[in-house]
Amino acid sequence: MAYDERLAQRLRDSLEGEPLLTEKKMFGGVGFMIGGNMAVAASSSGDLMVRVDPAQGREWIDGVDVRPMEMGGRTMNGWLFVAIDTVSSDDALQVWVDRGAGYARSLPPKKK
């Protein structure tokens, strides 16, 4: 499944004006990086992928609407999938964009 272009545009709109913002297609989705660090993505599964502080991320997981990202049978600490229905309103999306962007901003910028 390809990523949700509507979600990608909503992410672009939410991150408009963000310094050091870049966009990159990867793994069938499109990611948005701040200073080279992934913040959020429209994933190939159709859901929102959010990078968060691993310590805080655990408290947001409910196993249905918010679940940990798994890759190759391994849980990726600090990466969450948020069901698309959970971010149907702009306000709900902005909460998750702010979480992802805030964490990405807290990391040292990657060198090019």
Coordinates of N, CA, C and O in Angstrom, one line a residue, residues 23-78:
E23 N 12.0 16.8 3.5 CA 11.0 15.7 3.2 C 11.7 14.7 2.4 O 12.5 15.0 1.5
K24 N 11.5 13.4 2.7 CA 12.2 12.4 1.9 C 11.3 11.2 1.8 O 10.7 10.7 2.8
K25 N 11.1 10.7 0.6 CA 10.4 9.4 0.3 C 11.3 8.3 0.7 O 12.5 8.2 0.4
M26 N 10.7 7.3 1.5 CA 11.5 6.2 2.0 C 10.5 5.1 2.4 O 9.5 5.3 2.9
F27 N 10.9 3.8 2.1 CA 10.2 2.6 2.5 C 8.7 2.7 2.1 O 7.8 2.3 2.9
G28 N 8.4 3.3 1.0 CA 7.0 3.4 0.5 C 6.2 4.5 1.2 O 5.0 4.6 0.9
G29 N 6.8 5.3 2.0 CA 6.1 6.4 2.7 C 6.9 7.7 2.4 O 7.8 7.7 1.6
V30 N 6.5 8.7 3.1 CA 7.3 10.0 3.0 C 7.5 10.5 4.5 O 6.6 10.6 5.3
G31 N 8.8 10.8 4.8 CA 9.1 11.2 6.1 C 9.5 12.7 6.1 O 9.9 13.3 5.1
F32 N 9.3 13.3 7.3 CA 9.6 14.7 7.5 C 10.7 14.8 8.6 O 10.4 14.3 9.7
M33 N 11.8 15.4 8.2 CA 12.9 15.4 9.1 C 13.2 16.9 9.5 O 13.0 17.8 8.7
I34 N 13.7 17.0 10.8 CA 14.1 18.3 11.3 C 15.5 18.2 11.6 O 15.9 17.3 12.5
G35 N 16.4 18.9 11.0 CA 17.8 18.8 11.2 C 18.3 17.4 10.9 O 19.3 16.9 11.4
G36 N 17.7 16.8 9.9 CA 18.1 15.4 9.5 C 17.5 14.3 10.4 O 17.8 13.1 10.1
N37 N 16.8 14.6 11.4 CA 16.2 13.6 12.3 C 14.7 13.5 12.0 O 14.0 14.5 12.0
M38 N 14.3 12.2 11.8 CA 12.9 12.0 11.5 C 12.0 12.5 12.7 O 12.3 12.2 13.8
A39 N 10.9 13.2 12.3 CA 10.0 13.6 13.2 C 8.7 12.9 13.1 O 8.2 12.2 14.0
V40 N 8.1 12.9 11.9 CA 6.8 12.2 11.5 C 6.9 11.7 10.1 O 7.7 12.2 9.3
A41 N 6.0 10.8 9.8 CA 5.9 10.3 8.4 C 4.5 9.8 8.1 O 3.8 9.3 9.0
A42 N 4.2 9.9 6.9 CA 3.0 9.2 6.3 C 3.5 7.9 5.9 O 4.3 7.8 4.9
S43 N 3.2 6.8 6.6 CA 3.8 5.5 6.4 C 3.1 4.8 5.3 O 2.0 5.1 4.9
S44 N 3.8 3.8 4.8 CA 3.2 2.9 3.7 C 2.0 2.1 4.2 O 1.2 1.7 3.4
S45 N 1.8 2.0 5.5 CA 0.7 1.3 6.0 C -0.6 2.1 6.0 O -1.7 1.7 6.3
G46 N -0.4 3.5 5.8 CA -1.5 4.4 5.8 C -1.7 5.1 7.1 O -2.5 6.0 7.2
D47 N -0.9 4.7 8.1 CA -0.9 5.4 9.4 C 0.1 6.5 9.5 O 1.0 6.6 8.7
L48 N 0.0 7.2 10.6 CA 1.0 8.2 10.9 C 2.1 7.5 11.7 O 1.8 6.8 12.7
M49 N 3.4 7.8 11.4 CA 4.5 7.3 12.1 C 5.1 8.5 12.9 O 5.3 9.6 12.2
V50 N 5.4 8.4 14.1 CA 5.9 9.5 14.9 C 7.1 9.0 15.7 O 7.1 7.9 16.4
R51 N 8.1 9.8 15.7 CA 9.3 9.5 16.5 C 9.1 10.3 17.8 O 8.9 11.5 17.8
V52 N 9.3 9.6 18.9 CA 9.1 10.3 20.2 C 10.2 9.9 21.2 O 10.9 8.9 21.0
D53 N 10.3 10.6 22.3 CA 11.2 10.2 23.4 C 10.8 8.9 23.8 O 9.6 8.6 24.2
P54 N 11.7 7.9 23.8 CA 11.3 6.5 24.2 C 10.6 6.4 25.6 O 9.7 5.6 25.8
A55 N 11.1 7.2 26.5 CA 10.5 7.2 27.9 C 9.0 7.6 27.9 O 8.2 7.1 28.5
Q56 N 8.7 8.7 27.1 CA 7.3 9.2 27.0 C 6.5 8.3 26.1 O 5.3 8.2 26.4
G57 N 7.0 7.8 25.1 CA 6.2 7.0 24.1 C 5.5 5.9 24.7 O 4.4 5.6 24.3
R58 N 6.1 5.2 25.7 CA 5.4 4.1 26.3 C 4.1 4.4 26.9 O 3.2 3.6 26.9
E59 N 4.0 5.6 27.5 CA 2.7 6.0 28.2 C 1.6 6.3 27.2 O 0.5 6.3 27.6
W60 N 1.9 6.5 25.9 CA 0.9 6.9 24.9 C 0.4 5.6 24.2 O -0.6 5.7 23.5
I61 N 1.1 4.5 24.3 CA 0.7 3.3 23.6 C -0.6 2.7 24.3 O -0.7 2.5 25.5
D62 N -1.6 2.5 23.4 CA -2.8 1.8 23.9 C -3.1 0.5 23.2 O -4.0 -0.2 23.5
G63 N -2.2 0.2 22.2 CA -2.3 -1.1 21.5 C -3.3 -1.1 20.4 O -3.4 -2.1 19.7
V64 N -4.1 -0.1 20.3 CA -5.2 0.0 19.2 C -4.9 1.2 18.3 O -4.5 1.0 17.2
D65 N -5.1 2.4 18.9 CA -4.9 3.6 18.1 C -3.5 4.0 18.1 O -3.1 4.6 17.1
V66 N -2.7 3.7 19.1 CA -1.3 4.0 19.2 C -0.6 2.7 19.5 O -0.8 2.1 20.6
R67 N 0.3 2.3 18.7 CA 1.1 1.1 18.9 C 2.5 1.3 18.6 O 2.9 2.1 17.8
P68 N 3.4 0.5 19.2 CA 4.8 0.6 18.9 C 5.1 0.1 17.5 O 4.4 -0.7 16.9
M69 N 6.1 0.7 16.9 CA 6.5 0.3 15.5 C 7.3 -1.0 15.7 O 8.2 -1.1 16.6
E70 N 7.1 -1.9 14.8 CA 7.8 -3.1 14.8 C 8.5 -3.3 13.4 O 7.8 -3.0 12.4
M71 N 9.7 -3.8 13.4 CA 10.4 -4.0 12.2 C 11.2 -5.3 12.3 O 11.9 -5.5 13.3
G72 N 10.9 -6.2 11.5 CA 11.5 -7.5 11.5 C 11.3 -8.3 12.8 O 12.1 -9.0 13.3
G73 N 10.1 -8.1 13.4 CA 9.7 -8.8 14.6 C 10.3 -8.1 15.9 O 10.1 -8.6 17.0
R74 N 10.9 -7.0 15.7 CA 11.6 -6.3 16.8 C 10.8 -4.9 17.0 O 10.6 -4.2 16.1
T75 N 10.5 -4.6 18.3 CA 9.9 -3.4 18.6 C 10.9 -2.3 18.6 O 12.0 -2.4 19.2
M76 N 10.6 -1.2 17.9 CA 11.5 -0.1 17.7 C 11.1 1.0 18.8 O 10.1 1.7 18.7
N77 N 11.9 1.0 19.9 CA 11.7 1.9 21.0 C 11.7 3.4 20.5 O 12.7 3.8 19.8
G78 N 10.7 4.2 20.8 CA 10.7 5.6 20.4 C 10.0 5.9 19.1 O 10.0 7.0 18.6

